[in-house]
Amino acid sequence: MHHPCDKCDAKATCHQVEIFDGVKTISHLCDRHAAEAGLGAACLSAWAPPGLLEALQSASTAAHPPAKSPGMETSCPGCGQTLRDFHMQHLLGCSECYRIFEGALSVVVERAQKGASHHVGKVPAAPAHLAQQERADRMAVLLRMRGRLDQAVRVEDYRLAASLRDQISRFEQGLRVSLLHKEPAP
Amino acid sequence: MMKNIPIPGDLAGEGSFCGTGPDGDVVVSSRVRLARNLAGHLFTHQASHAERRGILDACRSPVLELLGPGCAGVRLFGDPVWIRMDSAAAEDKQLLLERHLISRGMARRDREFPRAVAAAADGSRSVMVNEEDHLRLQAVFKGLALEEAFAAADALDDSLSQKLELAFSRRFGFLTACPTNVGTGLRAGVMLHLPALAATCEIEKVKAVARDTGLALRGLYGEGTEPMGDLYQISNQTTLGRCEREILADFSQGIVPQVVRYEREARAALAKHRSLWLKDHVRRAWGALTHAHLMPTKEALSLLSQLRLGVQTGMLPDVSDARLARLMFLAQPAHLQKFLGKRLAAAERRQERAGLIRDALAKA
Ligand SMILES: [Zn+2]
Ligand SMILES: [Zn+2]
């Protein structure tokens, strides 16, 4: 679907969604009018309605889904929201949504976050065992990323390999930084 | 008569929040915001009215404790304030908005929605409750002080996570209602005064630099708002995949010193190569501000911005930049009414604003 700009006939490239108390306002603007409205780069067009539904659907029907992937109508046991609801209002209902819809959300999150898929940085102060578990978990992520890098090199996909190397070095740096800075309180 | 809610941050004197800080000729203020949610509760928009009230009640005392004297490792003076959005007067909400203590969403309608903002007495640290996320912790400092603002917000977060269990996942980090905030939940921003870059039509270049660094340039009141008085905000676009220090480094080692230098160079170039144009521009602004009797907000901000450019390029040696910076705050509708202590209709505001500025400049 292609929206014309709200203010002229040009193709809208910037789609701004605002939800307030369940009332949603969507504005579609062309480059020029988006810039005039001060949106420009602020507008997360990659993350906006057109394409999002497709991304969600392809993620939930992919041949090798990244995680157990529920369909658009499966609801989160925590809050009852479905992926379709998320597509409509662009907000998740509860923290459990992140677990239930992890596979489909990965695609959305990576789009919104310029390719990033894992948290790096502060972890909340929590009991010591939780911190250890956290560290073990992130080491596992790192191992998986290194595995993917080896694979990419083997099949000579150098673009992927370069991007993975970049991600890994950031991740390692973040891991060091967060361990250095944020030794959780006992 | 105006209801007298205590307003965080004093308006008096050039040293007040409205004055200037480090690199204050270009950087108006530095802000860090952390989005957090309570574990085990539905996100605000999905929660029932009763649950929203419950969240508000559960957060009230821990949040106020954080913002009181002697907390979070700093000496804060005075009692923090707790302002309920469902009972606050429209002009008070507008004031909080002008002070960037609440979002535009918080300022809007719906008297039924249980929401609040808590703020330290000096306004430097604040917490919004039941915004899009349950908690939005914020620290704002004048001038270029992003590191200090981050340290303050981080300390609030540390203390808060001892008192309340926060929604967090190993993979996605701090969980937020909108996936654009997930991960660190960190939104850093600097407010910049860029009159020379605006006059030389170079704002587009700043925008491009910002975009290349993965940052966004926005208007005075944030996303989707128009720039006024040559004031612009730069803030980060992504919150996941890089730690807090890396996100801040984009500002402190990248765009901020670059834009500050760029703006100062543009000012020097105007003074050197277009001095007649500059003199005309600044003197016209002076003429209008010292003679007008009806002054709308937008025009006031724009003219005051021109005067600041005059001061910064040495054309108005007897005028204090800090005083003009403060006038740019006081010219905004709610600040004006608060400062004068009376509620004014739009037409009266234009008149009072013109008078306030004429008086201030007569003394300058
Ligand atoms: Zn248009
Ligand atoms: Zn849910």
XYZ file of C-alpha atoms and ligand atoms in Angstrom:
552
model
C 0.000 0.000 0.000
C 1.241 3.459 -0.928
C -0.047 6.486 0.881
C 0.026 9.903 -0.688
C 1.353 12.703 1.510
C -1.284 14.275 3.786
C -0.320 17.717 2.543
C 0.331 17.167 -1.170
C 0.136 14.468 -3.834
C 3.693 13.217 -3.535
C 4.392 9.731 -2.231
C 4.547 9.642 1.546
C 7.869 8.383 2.846
C 7.476 9.272 6.490
C 4.762 7.628 8.541
C 4.265 8.882 12.013
C 2.054 7.012 14.424
C 0.915 8.588 17.609
C -1.171 6.731 20.135
C -2.734 8.509 22.969
C -5.198 6.845 25.301
C -6.043 4.314 22.659
C -6.711 7.028 20.068
C -4.340 6.584 17.206
C -3.351 9.300 14.750
C -1.302 8.340 11.745
C 0.259 10.976 9.558
C 1.821 10.260 6.192
C 4.213 12.847 4.816
C 6.470 13.194 1.808
C 10.186 13.976 2.292
C 9.635 17.699 1.942
C 6.680 17.953 4.304
C 8.297 15.615 6.797
C 11.350 17.865 6.827
C 9.088 20.892 7.275
C 7.356 19.217 10.168
C 10.772 18.658 11.707
C 10.485 14.907 11.279
C 13.044 14.040 8.648
C 15.432 11.573 10.155
C 13.335 11.452 13.302
C 10.779 9.509 11.381
C 11.326 5.819 11.655
C 9.991 5.036 8.239
C 11.559 1.585 8.289
C 9.490 0.892 11.327
C 6.222 2.397 10.149
C 2.992 0.705 8.975
C 3.699 -0.140 5.319
C 5.832 -3.235 5.283
C 5.451 -3.953 8.964
C 2.542 -6.324 8.506
C 4.428 -8.113 5.742
C 7.477 -8.345 7.964
C 5.430 -9.778 10.784
C 3.716 -12.273 8.496
C 6.880 -13.391 6.764
C 8.547 -13.792 10.122
C 5.713 -15.913 11.395
C 5.546 -18.106 8.308
C 9.264 -18.346 7.537
C 10.559 -21.800 6.628
C 13.082 -21.702 9.449
C 11.560 -19.410 12.006
C 14.061 -18.064 14.522
C 11.870 -19.190 17.392
C 8.563 -20.917 17.896
C 6.500 -18.482 15.921
C 2.849 -17.814 16.650
C 0.500 -16.562 13.924
C -1.014 -13.144 13.714
C -4.025 -14.175 15.828
C -2.205 -15.925 18.659
C -2.647 -13.913 21.791
C -0.142 -13.244 24.544
C -1.120 -15.068 27.731
C 0.085 -12.073 29.713
C -2.114 -9.386 28.223
C -4.244 -10.921 25.461
C -2.729 -8.806 22.710
C -2.113 -10.415 19.312
C 0.501 -9.579 16.695
C -2.327 -8.004 14.740
C -3.057 -5.686 17.677
C 0.610 -4.798 17.751
C 0.530 -4.059 14.062
C -2.479 -1.794 14.632
C -1.188 0.217 17.568
C 2.581 -0.251 17.531
C 2.740 -0.876 21.236
C 3.187 -4.170 23.037
C 0.801 -5.034 25.840
C 3.177 -6.413 28.447
C 6.712 -7.674 28.965
C 5.614 -11.254 28.254
C 4.826 -10.169 24.668
C 8.571 -9.938 24.072
C 8.931 -13.634 24.928
C 5.808 -14.948 23.204
C 6.380 -13.027 19.977
C 10.172 -13.134 20.082
C 10.570 -14.564 16.588
C 8.333 -12.073 14.829
C 9.467 -9.208 17.026
C 13.108 -9.849 16.190
C 12.429 -8.640 12.668
C 10.592 -5.554 13.891
C 13.159 -4.728 16.530
C 16.057 -5.082 14.107
C 14.318 -2.727 11.694
C 13.607 -0.152 14.352
C 17.059 -0.476 15.903
C 19.233 -0.339 12.796
C 20.011 -4.041 12.810
C 20.691 -4.491 16.517
C 19.106 -7.569 18.006
C 20.535 -7.980 21.499
C 20.836 -5.770 24.513
C 24.265 -4.511 25.455
C 24.746 -2.366 28.506
C 23.241 -1.909 31.908
C 21.462 -4.708 33.709
C 19.299 -3.921 36.711
C 20.808 -4.485 40.117
C 19.623 -7.960 41.085
C 20.642 -10.915 43.224
C 24.084 -12.315 42.404
C 22.927 -15.597 40.881
C 20.824 -13.700 38.390
C 23.853 -11.699 37.325
C 25.800 -14.914 36.771
C 22.971 -16.360 34.752
C 22.867 -13.150 32.743
C 26.582 -13.339 32.012
C 26.356 -17.013 31.013
C 23.465 -16.147 28.733
C 25.357 -13.413 26.995
C 28.445 -15.562 26.584
C 26.136 -18.054 24.850
C 24.922 -15.287 22.538
C 28.529 -14.430 21.766
C 29.335 -18.069 20.969
C 26.348 -18.255 18.635
C 27.445 -15.084 16.876
C 30.967 -16.489 16.432
C 29.459 -19.686 15.028
C 27.506 -17.667 12.480
C 30.689 -15.799 11.548
C 32.580 -19.062 10.921
C 29.707 -20.261 8.785
C 29.630 -16.997 6.788
C 33.386 -17.223 6.143
C 33.023 -20.846 5.019
C 30.391 -19.942 2.425
C 32.383 -16.839 1.440
C 29.582 -14.409 2.332
C 31.984 -11.587 3.100
C 29.363 -8.906 3.532
C 27.603 -10.875 6.235
C 30.950 -11.776 7.777
C 32.011 -8.144 7.959
C 28.745 -7.120 9.546
C 28.983 -10.001 12.034
C 32.564 -9.096 12.934
C 31.410 -5.571 13.619
C 28.522 -6.796 15.758
C 30.759 -9.194 17.666
C 33.359 -6.582 18.483
C 30.638 -4.219 19.702
C 29.067 -6.977 21.712
C 32.398 -7.936 23.296
C 33.153 -4.345 24.072
C 29.709 -3.872 25.594
C 30.142 -7.031 27.632
C 33.466 -5.788 28.988
C 32.107 -2.317 29.634
C 29.002 -3.566 31.352
C 30.933 -6.031 33.501
C 33.391 -3.325 34.417
C 30.875 -0.627 35.159
C 27.939 -2.515 36.466
C 28.975 -5.201 38.876
C 25.512 -5.631 40.395
C 25.242 -4.958 44.083
C 25.149 -8.116 46.219
C -6.111 33.788 40.171
C -3.461 31.184 39.516
C -3.306 28.118 41.653
C 0.113 28.088 43.163
C 1.719 24.728 42.552
C 5.387 24.712 43.432
C 7.343 24.748 40.223
C 10.621 22.895 40.085
C 13.534 25.139 39.188
C 13.468 28.827 40.031
C 12.900 31.518 37.446
C 14.745 34.271 39.256
C 18.187 35.538 38.312
C 20.604 34.689 35.577
C 22.076 31.788 37.508
C 18.714 30.003 37.598
C 17.817 27.066 35.395
C 16.895 29.544 32.682
C 20.433 30.974 32.586
C 23.394 29.552 30.713
C 25.734 26.644 31.540
C 28.954 25.185 30.077
C 29.282 26.050 26.353
C 26.055 27.950 26.920
C 26.544 30.166 23.886
C 25.499 27.148 21.806
C 24.270 24.394 24.137
C 21.127 25.339 26.054
C 20.662 22.110 27.978
C 21.542 18.413 28.132
C 18.993 15.759 28.903
C 18.985 12.030 29.579
C 15.823 9.963 29.840
C 15.518 6.298 30.811
C 12.364 4.318 29.995
C 11.496 1.668 32.588
C 8.527 -0.574 33.344
C 7.508 -2.466 36.427
C 7.758 -6.246 36.143
C 4.458 -8.066 36.343
C 2.214 -5.221 35.196
C 0.607 -4.601 31.821
C 2.120 -1.658 29.967
C 0.299 1.606 30.636
C -1.858 1.742 27.509
C -3.059 -1.838 27.999
C -3.662 -1.629 31.752
C -7.117 -1.061 33.219
C -7.917 2.136 35.033
C -7.576 0.322 38.367
C -4.183 -1.099 37.428
C -2.943 2.319 36.290
C -3.993 3.732 39.639
C -2.213 0.859 41.345
C 0.986 1.586 39.412
C 0.766 5.266 40.303
C 0.298 4.417 43.990
C 3.095 1.849 43.969
C 5.540 4.317 42.424
C 4.684 7.429 44.390
C 6.684 6.990 47.581
C 9.747 5.203 46.113
C 9.995 7.873 43.426
C 9.575 10.777 45.860
C 12.209 9.228 48.122
C 14.659 9.239 45.212
C 14.101 12.896 44.497
C 14.234 14.124 48.063
C 17.152 15.707 49.900
C 20.292 13.633 50.181
C 19.277 10.888 47.797
C 20.968 9.141 44.895
C 24.367 10.237 46.184
C 23.761 13.940 45.680
C 22.673 16.747 47.907
C 19.363 17.906 46.576
C 17.772 20.750 48.439
C 14.098 21.197 49.111
C 11.154 18.839 48.932
C 10.325 17.130 45.668
C 6.951 17.818 44.077
C 4.332 15.317 42.903
C 1.950 16.718 40.319
C -1.041 14.651 39.210
C -1.875 15.245 35.569
C -5.549 14.422 36.113
C -5.964 17.361 38.467
C -3.342 19.846 37.261
C -4.481 23.083 35.630
C -3.853 23.475 31.920
C -1.355 26.318 32.420
C 0.627 24.270 34.925
C 0.869 21.412 32.456
C 1.984 23.892 29.819
C 4.687 25.152 32.179
C 5.934 21.627 32.829
C 5.976 21.072 29.081
C 7.952 24.260 28.433
C 10.379 23.090 31.099
C 10.543 19.690 29.342
C 9.458 17.946 32.531
C 6.527 16.247 30.816
C 5.916 15.032 27.282
C 3.325 16.467 24.938
C 1.275 13.313 25.480
C 1.237 13.903 29.226
C 0.129 17.520 28.750
C -2.884 16.582 26.709
C -6.483 16.173 27.857
C -8.103 13.177 29.562
C -8.663 14.180 33.133
C -9.432 10.578 34.051
C -6.035 9.114 33.254
C -3.997 8.559 36.432
C -0.606 10.030 35.580
C 1.887 12.122 37.461
C 5.260 13.744 37.315
C 7.586 13.867 40.287
C 10.447 16.345 40.284
C 13.273 17.367 42.553
C 12.850 20.903 43.850
C 15.462 22.266 41.444
C 13.864 20.502 38.468
C 17.125 18.791 37.517
C 15.762 15.289 38.090
C 12.253 14.071 37.459
C 10.159 10.975 36.896
C 7.031 10.671 34.756
C 4.681 7.932 35.922
C 2.241 6.194 33.544
C 3.495 7.785 30.377
C 3.850 5.340 27.459
C 6.076 3.432 29.900
C 5.369 3.145 33.618
C 8.443 5.201 34.459
C 10.459 7.719 32.538
C 13.411 8.884 34.620
C 14.920 12.140 33.490
C 17.814 14.433 34.298
C 18.240 17.845 32.663
C 21.213 20.137 33.180
C 21.830 23.496 31.599
C 24.638 23.837 29.084
C 26.736 20.949 27.818
C 26.570 18.444 30.670
C 25.461 15.171 29.132
C 27.818 13.072 31.274
C 26.488 14.674 34.442
C 22.907 14.241 33.264
C 23.571 10.576 32.524
C 25.228 10.026 35.904
C 22.201 11.584 37.603
C 19.653 9.519 35.666
C 21.740 6.369 36.137
C 21.887 6.944 39.894
C 18.099 7.368 39.998
C 17.764 4.115 38.089
C 20.152 2.278 40.440
C 18.205 3.352 43.499
C 14.877 2.669 41.862
C 15.796 -0.871 40.876
C 16.549 -1.578 44.562
C 13.002 -0.585 45.435
C 10.945 -1.809 42.482
C 11.354 -4.832 40.237
C 11.799 -3.683 36.660
C 10.816 -5.515 33.465
C 14.025 -6.771 31.896
C 14.978 -9.545 29.499
C 18.445 -10.876 28.786
C 17.962 -10.556 25.094
C 16.051 -7.294 24.754
C 17.243 -5.481 27.878
C 14.835 -3.089 29.601
C 11.417 -3.844 28.156
C 9.335 -0.951 26.889
C 5.853 -0.633 25.409
C 7.330 0.483 22.097
C 10.199 -1.554 20.617
C 11.894 1.689 19.531
C 12.886 2.272 23.176
C 13.847 -1.274 24.152
C 17.344 -2.188 25.365
C 18.961 0.609 27.311
C 15.750 2.665 27.219
C 18.140 5.591 26.950
C 17.241 8.756 25.114
C 19.937 11.400 25.306
C 19.453 14.865 23.921
C 21.079 18.240 23.712
C 19.207 21.462 23.013
C 21.212 23.716 20.761
C 20.905 27.377 19.858
C 22.002 27.668 16.221
C 21.176 31.164 14.934
C 24.171 31.500 12.602
C 23.726 28.072 11.024
C 20.038 28.859 10.549
C 20.816 32.273 9.015
C 23.279 30.731 6.585
C 20.889 27.876 5.691
C 23.332 25.269 6.969
C 20.864 23.492 9.253
C 20.392 20.890 6.519
C 24.087 20.037 6.821
C 23.707 19.553 10.568
C 20.731 17.317 9.854
C 22.831 15.258 7.469
C 25.677 14.923 9.978
C 23.162 13.891 12.626
C 21.614 11.319 10.324
C 25.001 9.835 9.447
C 25.709 9.365 13.141
C 22.308 7.751 13.661
C 20.966 10.760 15.531
C 17.985 12.990 14.804
C 17.570 16.747 14.713
C 14.250 17.989 16.048
C 12.387 21.167 16.949
C 12.054 22.886 20.313
C 9.489 20.577 21.883
C 10.802 17.361 20.335
C 9.616 15.053 17.629
C 7.290 16.562 15.063
C 7.553 20.106 16.384
C 8.760 23.133 14.494
C 11.988 24.815 15.429
C 11.427 28.139 17.208
C 14.005 30.751 18.102
C 16.666 28.722 16.241
C 16.500 26.092 18.984
C 17.083 22.490 17.940
C 17.342 19.186 19.758
C 19.644 16.377 18.768
C 18.793 12.967 20.159
C 19.643 9.324 19.567
C 17.435 7.167 17.366
C 18.289 3.698 18.573
C 18.454 2.250 22.053
C 19.477 -1.374 21.490
C 22.749 -3.137 20.776
C 25.122 -0.540 22.169
C 25.834 0.257 25.771
C 25.027 3.574 27.422
C 28.609 4.841 27.146
C 28.736 4.172 23.421
C 25.454 5.980 22.862
C 26.706 9.004 24.804
C 30.032 8.952 22.961
C 28.187 9.701 19.702
C 27.336 13.032 21.260
C 30.357 13.910 23.358
C 33.045 12.719 20.959
C 31.081 13.221 17.785
C 28.321 15.516 16.841
C 28.146 17.979 19.711
C 31.688 19.405 19.574
C 31.390 19.373 15.795
C 28.170 21.380 15.713
C 29.367 23.743 18.448
C 32.503 24.498 16.431
C 30.469 24.791 13.247
C 28.044 27.285 14.787
C 30.864 29.380 16.254
C 32.634 29.438 12.890
C 29.428 30.491 11.170
C 29.017 33.338 13.694
C 32.576 34.501 13.097
C 32.109 34.290 9.335
C 28.913 36.368 9.513
C 30.672 39.004 11.587
C 33.630 39.084 9.229
C 32.070 38.789 5.793
C 28.490 39.935 6.222
C 28.811 42.504 8.950
C 26.396 44.999 7.398
C 23.726 42.352 7.001
C 24.368 41.187 10.554
C 24.225 44.710 11.986
C 20.965 45.365 10.165
C 19.501 42.069 11.328
C 20.451 42.535 14.983
C 19.466 46.206 15.108
C 16.072 45.451 13.567
C 15.473 42.808 16.217
C 16.516 45.293 18.892
C 14.197 47.908 17.418
C 11.213 45.589 17.317
C 11.784 44.200 20.823
C 12.282 47.613 22.410
C 9.306 49.212 20.652
C 6.648 46.579 20.079
C 3.519 46.520 22.237
C 2.109 43.194 21.093
C 4.554 40.316 20.878
C 3.548 36.734 19.962
C 5.670 33.865 21.368
C 7.165 32.706 18.119
C 8.203 36.191 17.049
C 9.653 36.924 20.476
C 11.782 33.781 20.410
C 12.958 34.508 16.906
C 13.894 38.130 17.670
C 15.570 37.214 20.967
C 17.541 34.619 19.063
C 18.748 37.359 16.682
C 19.756 39.502 19.649
C 21.734 36.629 21.128
C 23.486 36.309 17.787
C 24.302 40.012 18.107
C 25.745 39.517 21.593
C 27.687 36.441 20.522
C 29.271 38.290 17.602
C 30.247 41.254 19.771
C 27.694 43.654 18.325
C 25.884 44.325 21.594
C 28.700 44.537 24.145
C 26.486 45.817 26.967
C 23.872 43.060 26.819
C 24.238 39.856 28.820
C 23.765 36.612 26.905
C 22.540 34.842 30.040
C 19.833 37.451 30.466
C 18.657 36.938 26.881
C 18.755 33.173 27.342
C 16.528 33.608 30.377
C 14.146 35.875 28.438
C 13.780 33.113 25.845
C 12.354 30.956 28.636
C 10.188 33.690 30.154
C 8.704 34.610 26.764
C 7.003 31.211 26.518
C 3.299 31.384 27.440
C 3.218 29.455 30.728
C 6.560 30.811 31.969
C 5.303 34.322 31.295
C 2.122 33.774 33.327
C 3.989 32.060 36.137
C 6.576 34.814 36.271
C 3.932 37.562 36.348
C 1.793 35.524 38.732
C -1.441 35.897 36.795
C -3.512 34.037 34.258
C -3.648 35.833 30.916
C -5.668 35.411 27.727
C -3.676 35.090 24.504
C -4.099 38.766 23.560
C -3.093 39.903 27.049
C -0.053 37.655 26.902
C 1.178 39.351 23.741
C 0.884 42.695 25.486
C 2.521 41.572 28.757
C 5.272 39.756 26.891
C 6.108 42.879 24.899
C 6.205 44.885 28.149
C 8.363 42.362 30.002
C 10.903 42.279 27.180
C 10.953 46.086 26.776
C 11.623 46.481 30.504
C 14.328 43.832 30.536
C 16.140 45.354 27.557
C 15.859 48.884 28.943
C 17.882 47.650 31.917
C 20.363 45.805 29.717
Zn 3.955 16.566 0.868
Zn 1.587 -9.398 26.448
